[in-house]
Coordinates of C-alpha atoms (C1' of nucleotides) in Angstrom, one line a residue:
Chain P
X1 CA -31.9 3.0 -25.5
X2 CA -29.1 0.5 -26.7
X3 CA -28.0 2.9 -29.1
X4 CA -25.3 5.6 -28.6
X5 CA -22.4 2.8 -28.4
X6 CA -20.0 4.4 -26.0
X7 CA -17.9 1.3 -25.6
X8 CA -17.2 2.0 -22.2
X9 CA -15.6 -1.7 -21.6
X10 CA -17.5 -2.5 -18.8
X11 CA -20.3 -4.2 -17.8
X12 CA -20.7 -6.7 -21.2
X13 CA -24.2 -7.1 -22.2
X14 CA -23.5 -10.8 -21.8
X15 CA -22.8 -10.9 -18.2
X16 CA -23.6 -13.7 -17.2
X17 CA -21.1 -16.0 -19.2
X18 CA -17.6 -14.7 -18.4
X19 CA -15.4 -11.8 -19.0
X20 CA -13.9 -13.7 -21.5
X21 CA -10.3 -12.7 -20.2
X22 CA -7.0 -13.6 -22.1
X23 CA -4.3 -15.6 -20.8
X24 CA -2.1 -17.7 -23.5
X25 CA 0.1 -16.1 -26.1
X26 CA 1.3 -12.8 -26.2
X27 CA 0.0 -12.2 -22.7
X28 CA 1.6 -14.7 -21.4
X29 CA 5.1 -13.9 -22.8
X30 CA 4.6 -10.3 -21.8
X31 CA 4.0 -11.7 -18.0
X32 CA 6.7 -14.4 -18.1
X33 CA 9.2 -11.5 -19.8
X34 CA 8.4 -8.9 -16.9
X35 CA 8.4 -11.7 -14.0
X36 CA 12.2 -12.2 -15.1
X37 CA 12.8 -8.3 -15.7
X38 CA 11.8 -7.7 -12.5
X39 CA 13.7 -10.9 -10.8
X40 CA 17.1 -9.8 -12.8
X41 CA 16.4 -5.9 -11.7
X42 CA 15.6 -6.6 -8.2
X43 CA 19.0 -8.9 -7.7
X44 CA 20.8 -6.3 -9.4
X45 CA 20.0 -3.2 -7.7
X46 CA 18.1 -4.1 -4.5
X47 CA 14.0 -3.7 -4.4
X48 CA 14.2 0.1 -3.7
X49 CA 16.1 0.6 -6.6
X50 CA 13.8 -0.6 -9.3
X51 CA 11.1 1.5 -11.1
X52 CA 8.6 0.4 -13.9
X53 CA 10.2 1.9 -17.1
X54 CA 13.5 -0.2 -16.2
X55 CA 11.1 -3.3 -15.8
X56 CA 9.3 -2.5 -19.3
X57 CA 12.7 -1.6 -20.5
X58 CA 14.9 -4.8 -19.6
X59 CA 11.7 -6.5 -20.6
X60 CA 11.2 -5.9 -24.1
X61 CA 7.6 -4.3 -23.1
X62 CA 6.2 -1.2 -23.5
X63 CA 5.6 0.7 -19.8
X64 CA 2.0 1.7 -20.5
X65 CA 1.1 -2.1 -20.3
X66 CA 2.3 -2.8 -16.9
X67 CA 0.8 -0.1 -15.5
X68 CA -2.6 -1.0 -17.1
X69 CA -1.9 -4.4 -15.4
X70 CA -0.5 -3.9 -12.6
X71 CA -1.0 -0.1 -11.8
X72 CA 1.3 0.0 -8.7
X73 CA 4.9 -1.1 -8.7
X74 CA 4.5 -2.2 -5.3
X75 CA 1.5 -4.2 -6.3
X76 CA 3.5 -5.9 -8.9
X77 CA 6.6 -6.4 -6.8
X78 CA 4.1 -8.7 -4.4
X79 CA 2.1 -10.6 -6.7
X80 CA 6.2 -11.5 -7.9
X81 CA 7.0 -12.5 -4.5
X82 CA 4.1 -14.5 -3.5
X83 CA 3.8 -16.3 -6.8
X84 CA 7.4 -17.7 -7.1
X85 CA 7.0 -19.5 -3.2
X86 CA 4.8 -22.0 -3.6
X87 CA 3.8 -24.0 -6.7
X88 CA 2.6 -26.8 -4.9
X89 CA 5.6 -28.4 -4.3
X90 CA 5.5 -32.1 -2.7
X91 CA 6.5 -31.9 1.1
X92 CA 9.0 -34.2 2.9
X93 CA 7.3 -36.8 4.4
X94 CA 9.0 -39.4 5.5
X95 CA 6.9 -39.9 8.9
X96 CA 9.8 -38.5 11.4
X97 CA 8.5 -34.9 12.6
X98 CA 12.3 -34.1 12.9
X99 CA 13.4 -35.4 9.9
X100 CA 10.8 -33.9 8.3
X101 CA 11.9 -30.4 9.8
X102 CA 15.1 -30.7 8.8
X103 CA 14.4 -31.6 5.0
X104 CA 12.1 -29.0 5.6
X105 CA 14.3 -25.9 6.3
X106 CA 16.8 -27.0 4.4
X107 CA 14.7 -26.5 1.3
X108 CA 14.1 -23.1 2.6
X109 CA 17.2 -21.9 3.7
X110 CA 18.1 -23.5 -0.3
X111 CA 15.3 -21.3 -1.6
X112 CA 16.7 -17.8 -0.4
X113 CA 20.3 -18.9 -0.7
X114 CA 19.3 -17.0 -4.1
X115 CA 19.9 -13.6 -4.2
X116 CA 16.4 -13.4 -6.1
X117 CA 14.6 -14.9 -3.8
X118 CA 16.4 -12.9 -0.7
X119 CA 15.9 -9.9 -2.3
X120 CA 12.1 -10.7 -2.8
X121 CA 11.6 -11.6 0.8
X122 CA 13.2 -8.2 1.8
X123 CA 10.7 -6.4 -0.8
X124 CA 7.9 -8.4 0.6
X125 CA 8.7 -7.2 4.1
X126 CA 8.2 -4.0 3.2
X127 CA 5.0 -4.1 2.3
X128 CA 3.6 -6.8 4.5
X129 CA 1.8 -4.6 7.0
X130 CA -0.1 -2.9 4.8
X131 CA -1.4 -5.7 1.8
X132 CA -2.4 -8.9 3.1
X133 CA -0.5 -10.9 1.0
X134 CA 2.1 -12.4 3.3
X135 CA 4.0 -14.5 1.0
X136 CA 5.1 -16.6 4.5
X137 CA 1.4 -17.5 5.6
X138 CA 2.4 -20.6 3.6
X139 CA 5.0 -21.4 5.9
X140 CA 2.9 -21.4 8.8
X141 CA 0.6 -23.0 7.0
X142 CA 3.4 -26.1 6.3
X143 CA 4.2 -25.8 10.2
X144 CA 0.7 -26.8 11.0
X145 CA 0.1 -29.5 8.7
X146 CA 4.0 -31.2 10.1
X147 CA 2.9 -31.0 13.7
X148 CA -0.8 -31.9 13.4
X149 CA -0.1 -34.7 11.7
X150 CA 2.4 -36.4 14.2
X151 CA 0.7 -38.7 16.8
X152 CA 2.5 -37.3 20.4
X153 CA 4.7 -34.0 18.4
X154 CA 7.1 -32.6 21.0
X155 CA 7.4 -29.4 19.5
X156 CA 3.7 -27.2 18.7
X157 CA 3.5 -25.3 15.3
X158 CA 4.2 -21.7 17.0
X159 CA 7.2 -23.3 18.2
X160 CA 8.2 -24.1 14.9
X161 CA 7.5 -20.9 13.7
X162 CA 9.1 -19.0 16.7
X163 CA 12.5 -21.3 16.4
X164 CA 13.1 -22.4 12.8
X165 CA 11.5 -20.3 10.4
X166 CA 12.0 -17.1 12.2
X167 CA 15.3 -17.4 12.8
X168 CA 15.6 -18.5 9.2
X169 CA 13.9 -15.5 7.9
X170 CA 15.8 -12.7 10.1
X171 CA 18.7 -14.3 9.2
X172 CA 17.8 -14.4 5.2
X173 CA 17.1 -10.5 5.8
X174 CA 19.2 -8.9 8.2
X175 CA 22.8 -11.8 7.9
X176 CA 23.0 -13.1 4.8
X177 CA 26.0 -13.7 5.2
X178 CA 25.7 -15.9 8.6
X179 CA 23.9 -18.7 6.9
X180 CA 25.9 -21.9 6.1
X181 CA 25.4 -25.7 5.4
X182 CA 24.7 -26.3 9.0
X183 CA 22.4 -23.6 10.2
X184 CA 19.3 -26.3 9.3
X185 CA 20.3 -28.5 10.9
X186 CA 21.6 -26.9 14.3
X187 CA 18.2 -24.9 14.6
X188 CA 16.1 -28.0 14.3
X189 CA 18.8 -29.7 17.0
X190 CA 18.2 -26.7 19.4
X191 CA 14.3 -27.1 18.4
X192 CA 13.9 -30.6 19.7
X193 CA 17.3 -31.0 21.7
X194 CA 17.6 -27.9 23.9
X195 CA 21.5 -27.1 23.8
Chain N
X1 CA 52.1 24.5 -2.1
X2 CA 49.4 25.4 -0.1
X3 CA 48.8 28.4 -2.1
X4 CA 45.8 28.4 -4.6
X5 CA 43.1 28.4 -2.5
X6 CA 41.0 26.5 -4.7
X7 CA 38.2 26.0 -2.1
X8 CA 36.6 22.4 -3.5
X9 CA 35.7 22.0 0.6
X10 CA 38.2 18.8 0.3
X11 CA 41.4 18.6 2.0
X12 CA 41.6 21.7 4.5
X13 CA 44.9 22.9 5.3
X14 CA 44.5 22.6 9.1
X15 CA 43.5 18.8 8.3
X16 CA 44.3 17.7 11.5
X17 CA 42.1 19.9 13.6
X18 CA 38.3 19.3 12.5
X19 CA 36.2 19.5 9.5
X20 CA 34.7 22.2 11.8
X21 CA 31.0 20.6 11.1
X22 CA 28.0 22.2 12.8
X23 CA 25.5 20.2 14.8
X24 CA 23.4 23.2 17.1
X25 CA 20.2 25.8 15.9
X26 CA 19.3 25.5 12.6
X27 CA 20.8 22.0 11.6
X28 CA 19.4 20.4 14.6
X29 CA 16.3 21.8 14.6
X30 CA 15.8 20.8 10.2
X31 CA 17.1 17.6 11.7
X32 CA 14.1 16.9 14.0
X33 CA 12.0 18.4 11.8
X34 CA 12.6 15.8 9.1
X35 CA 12.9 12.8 11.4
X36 CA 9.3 13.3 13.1
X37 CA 7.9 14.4 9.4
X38 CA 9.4 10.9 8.1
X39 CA 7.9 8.9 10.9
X40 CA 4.6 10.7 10.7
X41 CA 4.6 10.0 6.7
X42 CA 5.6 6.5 7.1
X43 CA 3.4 5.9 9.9
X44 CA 0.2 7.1 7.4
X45 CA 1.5 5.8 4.1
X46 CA 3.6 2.9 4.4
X47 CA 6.9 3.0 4.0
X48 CA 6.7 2.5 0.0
X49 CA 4.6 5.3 -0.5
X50 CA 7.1 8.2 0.6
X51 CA 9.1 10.7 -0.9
X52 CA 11.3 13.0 -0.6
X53 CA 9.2 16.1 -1.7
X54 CA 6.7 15.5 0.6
X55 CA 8.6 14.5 4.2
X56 CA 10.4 18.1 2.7
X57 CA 7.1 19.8 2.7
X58 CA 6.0 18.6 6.0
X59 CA 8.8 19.3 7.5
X60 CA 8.5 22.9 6.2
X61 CA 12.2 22.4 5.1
X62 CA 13.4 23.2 1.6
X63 CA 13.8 19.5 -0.3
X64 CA 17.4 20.4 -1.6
X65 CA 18.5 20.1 2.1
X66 CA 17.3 17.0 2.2
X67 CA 19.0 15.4 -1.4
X68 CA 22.2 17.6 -0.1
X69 CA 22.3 15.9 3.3
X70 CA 21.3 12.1 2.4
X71 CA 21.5 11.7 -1.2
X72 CA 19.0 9.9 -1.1
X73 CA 15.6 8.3 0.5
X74 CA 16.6 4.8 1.7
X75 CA 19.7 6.1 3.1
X76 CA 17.6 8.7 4.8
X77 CA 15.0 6.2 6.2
X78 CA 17.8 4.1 7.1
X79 CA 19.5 6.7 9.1
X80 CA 16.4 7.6 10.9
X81 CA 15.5 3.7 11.0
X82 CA 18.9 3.2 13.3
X83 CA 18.9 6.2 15.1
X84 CA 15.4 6.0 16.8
X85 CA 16.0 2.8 18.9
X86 CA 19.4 3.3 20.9
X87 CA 19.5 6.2 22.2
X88 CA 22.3 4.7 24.8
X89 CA 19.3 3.6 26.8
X90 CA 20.6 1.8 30.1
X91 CA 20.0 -1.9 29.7
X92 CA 19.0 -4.2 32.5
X93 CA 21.2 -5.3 34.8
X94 CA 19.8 -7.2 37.9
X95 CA 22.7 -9.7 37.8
X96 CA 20.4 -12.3 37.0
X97 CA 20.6 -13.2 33.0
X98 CA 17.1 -14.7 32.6
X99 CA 15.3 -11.8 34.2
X100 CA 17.7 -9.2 32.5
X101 CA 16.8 -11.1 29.2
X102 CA 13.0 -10.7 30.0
X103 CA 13.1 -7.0 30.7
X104 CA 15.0 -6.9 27.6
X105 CA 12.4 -8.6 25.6
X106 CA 10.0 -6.8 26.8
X107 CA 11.5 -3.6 26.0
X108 CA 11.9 -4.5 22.2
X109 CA 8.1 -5.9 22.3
X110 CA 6.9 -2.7 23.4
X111 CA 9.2 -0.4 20.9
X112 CA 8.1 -2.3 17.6
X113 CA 4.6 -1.8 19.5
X114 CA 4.2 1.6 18.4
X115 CA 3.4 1.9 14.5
X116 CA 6.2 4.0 13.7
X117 CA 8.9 2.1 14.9
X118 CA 7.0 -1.3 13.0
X119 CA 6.7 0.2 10.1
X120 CA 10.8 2.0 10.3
X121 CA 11.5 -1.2 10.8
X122 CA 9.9 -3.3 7.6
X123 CA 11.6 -0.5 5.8
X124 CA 14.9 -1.2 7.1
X125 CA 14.3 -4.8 6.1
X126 CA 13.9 -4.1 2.5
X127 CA 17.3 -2.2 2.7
X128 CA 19.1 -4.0 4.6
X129 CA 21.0 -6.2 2.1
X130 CA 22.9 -3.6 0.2
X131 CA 23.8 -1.1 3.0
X132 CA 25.5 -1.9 6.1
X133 CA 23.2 0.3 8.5
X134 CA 21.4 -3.0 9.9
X135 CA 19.6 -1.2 12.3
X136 CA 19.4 -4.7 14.2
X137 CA 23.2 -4.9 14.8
X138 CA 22.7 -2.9 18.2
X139 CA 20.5 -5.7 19.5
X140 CA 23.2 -7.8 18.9
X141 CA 25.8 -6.2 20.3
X142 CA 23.7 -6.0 23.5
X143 CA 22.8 -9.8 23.3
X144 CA 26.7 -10.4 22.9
X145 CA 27.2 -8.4 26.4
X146 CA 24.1 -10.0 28.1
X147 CA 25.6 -13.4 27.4
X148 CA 29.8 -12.1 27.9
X149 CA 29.3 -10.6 31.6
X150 CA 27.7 -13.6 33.0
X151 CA 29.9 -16.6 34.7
X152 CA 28.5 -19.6 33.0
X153 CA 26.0 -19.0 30.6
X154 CA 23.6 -21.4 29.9
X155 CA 23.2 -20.2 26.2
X156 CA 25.1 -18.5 23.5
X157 CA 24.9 -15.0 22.0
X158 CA 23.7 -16.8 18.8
X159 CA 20.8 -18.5 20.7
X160 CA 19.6 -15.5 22.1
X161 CA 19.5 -14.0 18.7
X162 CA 17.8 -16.8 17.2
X163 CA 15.7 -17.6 19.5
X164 CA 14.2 -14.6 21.1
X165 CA 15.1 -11.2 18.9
X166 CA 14.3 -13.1 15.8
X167 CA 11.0 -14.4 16.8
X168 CA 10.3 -10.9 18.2
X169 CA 10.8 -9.1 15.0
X170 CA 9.3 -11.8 12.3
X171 CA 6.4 -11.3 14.1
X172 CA 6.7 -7.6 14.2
X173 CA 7.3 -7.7 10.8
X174 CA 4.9 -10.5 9.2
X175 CA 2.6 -11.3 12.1
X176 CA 2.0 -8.1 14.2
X177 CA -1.0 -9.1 15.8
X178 CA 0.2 -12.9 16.8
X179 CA 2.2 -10.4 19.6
X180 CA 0.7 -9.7 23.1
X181 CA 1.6 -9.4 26.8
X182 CA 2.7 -12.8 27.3
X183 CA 5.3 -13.0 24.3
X184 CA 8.4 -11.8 25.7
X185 CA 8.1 -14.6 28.8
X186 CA 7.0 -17.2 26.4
X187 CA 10.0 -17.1 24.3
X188 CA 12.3 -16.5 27.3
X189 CA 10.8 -19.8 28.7
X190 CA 11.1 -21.5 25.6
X191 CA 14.8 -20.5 25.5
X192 CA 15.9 -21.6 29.1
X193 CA 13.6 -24.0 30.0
X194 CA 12.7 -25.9 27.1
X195 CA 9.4 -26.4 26.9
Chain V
dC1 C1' 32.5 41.3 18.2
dG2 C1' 33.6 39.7 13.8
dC3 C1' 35.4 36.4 10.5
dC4 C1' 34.8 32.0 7.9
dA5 C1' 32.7 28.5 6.0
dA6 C1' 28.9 24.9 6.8
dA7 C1' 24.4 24.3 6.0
dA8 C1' 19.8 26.0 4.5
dG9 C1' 17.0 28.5 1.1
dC10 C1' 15.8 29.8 -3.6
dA11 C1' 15.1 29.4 -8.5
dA12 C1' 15.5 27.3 -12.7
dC13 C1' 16.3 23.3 -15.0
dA14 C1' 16.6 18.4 -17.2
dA15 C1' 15.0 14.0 -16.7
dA16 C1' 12.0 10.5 -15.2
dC17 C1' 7.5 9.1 -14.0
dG18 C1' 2.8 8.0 -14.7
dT19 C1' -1.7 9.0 -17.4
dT20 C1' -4.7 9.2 -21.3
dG21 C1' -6.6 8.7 -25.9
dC22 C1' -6.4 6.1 -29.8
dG23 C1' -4.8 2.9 -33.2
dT24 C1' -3.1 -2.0 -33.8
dT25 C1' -2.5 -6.8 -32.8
dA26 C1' -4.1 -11.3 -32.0
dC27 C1' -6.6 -14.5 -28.3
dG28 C1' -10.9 -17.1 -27.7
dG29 C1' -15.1 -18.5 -29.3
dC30 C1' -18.2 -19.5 -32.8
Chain W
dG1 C1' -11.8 -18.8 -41.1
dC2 C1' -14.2 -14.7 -39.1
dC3 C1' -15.6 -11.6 -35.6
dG4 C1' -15.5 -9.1 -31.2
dT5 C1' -12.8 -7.3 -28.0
dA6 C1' -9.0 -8.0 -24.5
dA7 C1' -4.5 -6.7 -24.2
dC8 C1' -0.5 -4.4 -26.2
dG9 C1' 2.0 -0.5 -28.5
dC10 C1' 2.5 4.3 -29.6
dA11 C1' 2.7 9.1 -28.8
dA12 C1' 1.7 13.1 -26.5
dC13 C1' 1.0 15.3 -22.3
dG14 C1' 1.2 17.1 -17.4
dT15 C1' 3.3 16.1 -13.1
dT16 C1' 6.8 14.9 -10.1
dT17 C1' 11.4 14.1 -9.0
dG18 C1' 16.1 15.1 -8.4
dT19 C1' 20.3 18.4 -9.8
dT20 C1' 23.0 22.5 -10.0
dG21 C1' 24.6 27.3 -9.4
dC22 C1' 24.0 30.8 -6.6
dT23 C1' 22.6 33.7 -2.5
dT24 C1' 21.5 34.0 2.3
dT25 C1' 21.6 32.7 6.9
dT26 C1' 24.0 31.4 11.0
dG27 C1' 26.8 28.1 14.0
dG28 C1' 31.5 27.7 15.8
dC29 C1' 35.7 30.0 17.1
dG30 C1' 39.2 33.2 17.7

DNA sequence: CGCCAAAAGCAACAAACGTTGCGTTACGGC
DNA sequence: GCCGTAACGCAACGTTTGTTGCTTTTGGCG
């Protein structure tokens, strides 16, 4: 009984090949236009702030598709967050674990200096105990792969984490305003140094 | 002209006496009420997923109240977010600044322990750029004091912050199970001895 | 005890939110 | 180019949210 065509959208007769999903064109702009809605919106008015008809709104977009995508705002907030982090980016390595370090957070303390970026960390906070999408398991990730690859390291990567990116982070979120051009580079020193 | 008693509840004539607000009975008691209903919720749902209608209905309190008294839910959580963790608790004071710091650490461990206070305190993150209620500022104030009454400190105010409360809450906050019985004398170690 | 006004309740309302069904566009594959 | 269908747009709808004017309760104080 193939007949009776109810087009329920699922489950394609040809299974096997592939759902045969869409990603360039109008897709695409609709994604790329909402990603920046969201950025602008967020830096504007703080992550609580923000609902999903302002994002379709500001983006030129009609609200019915980002719920269809995304169907939670929270859900869309993260999958922001986590994707603007890391794309892949080539890693100091210059074969000194503290100069490494040091390039290292400053990159990151360069990356929240934005008040995009800032505000996405804070958004991501609030949701990171219940989805698993930790946009800093990347971090630790980076912390592992310094130390590990250094013959005798001094430091291990939870110390890295605990010392310099932590402080980094809770800084980023809770003092803004305490970071400067030499907060790298005096948490590495009290890293490896010891005041 | 003090005549024309135009009653906008602005600018009493006794202006220097009191506002004559009212803190006992019924206040207090919708008060509680809508604290332990906002922990519960947030403790269930997540700290995104909460409004004001329903910490209203759980707390069998009207919602007007609740728009009338905070305005609004971040500055609600917020408030609530501050008040629950300094109750003018009495702080360690052996004399000794290492073990005074441990107990301390210890303390704050076991708080953020509980779900509640974790998850108050990723939703005082996401809010914590735009208003000033950084419920975090009381830690400081307390490392500031650990570090002021003792002769010669052998670290900052600064360090202490970085390297023991904001270890403590990234991994409240991104890694809550990395935590365990042996965190708060780890990072103490870490921060006087060196490791 | 009795007054005054702060704070809570109530009810009705406008606005914003999110869902659903259906028509239209246009990507991807042949 | 042509077709099938994924993804978007549109419009209507029910629900939820937040506001406002008013009444009722009741804490604080003489």
């Amino acid at each position: 009984m193939v007949g009776m065509e109810t087009q329920l959208a699922s489950t394609p007769d040809t299974a096997s090949t592939s759902p045969a999903k869409r990603t360039g064109g109008r897709s695409a702009l609709v994604l790329a236009a909402v990603r920046t809605a969201v950025e602008e919106l967020i830096k504007e008015r703080g992550p609580e702030r923000v609902t999903v008809p302002m994002i379709a709104e500001r983006a030129g977009v009609n609200p019915t598709s980002i719920y269809r995508r995304w169907g939670d705002l929270p859900t869309l907030i993260n999958e922001i967050a986590t994707y603007r982090l890391d794309p892949e980016r080539p890693l100091p390595q210059s074969g000194d674990l503290r100069g490494d370090l040091t390039a290292w957070a400053r990159e990151i303390i360069e990356h929240y200096s934005t008040a995009v970026n800032a505000a996405l960390l804070r958004a991501g906070a609030a949701t990171a105990g219940e989805s698993e999408s930790d946009c800093l398991r990347n971090r630790r990730a980076e912390a592992t792969m310094f130390v590990a690859r250094t013959p005798n390291p001094p430091v291990t990567a939870d110390q890295v984490i605990d010392h310099l990116v932590a402080p980094i982070i809770y800084r980023v979120i809770f003092l803004p305003w305490s970071i400067d051009g030499t907060t790298a580079d005096r948490l590495v020193a009290e890293l490896f140094d010891r005041a």
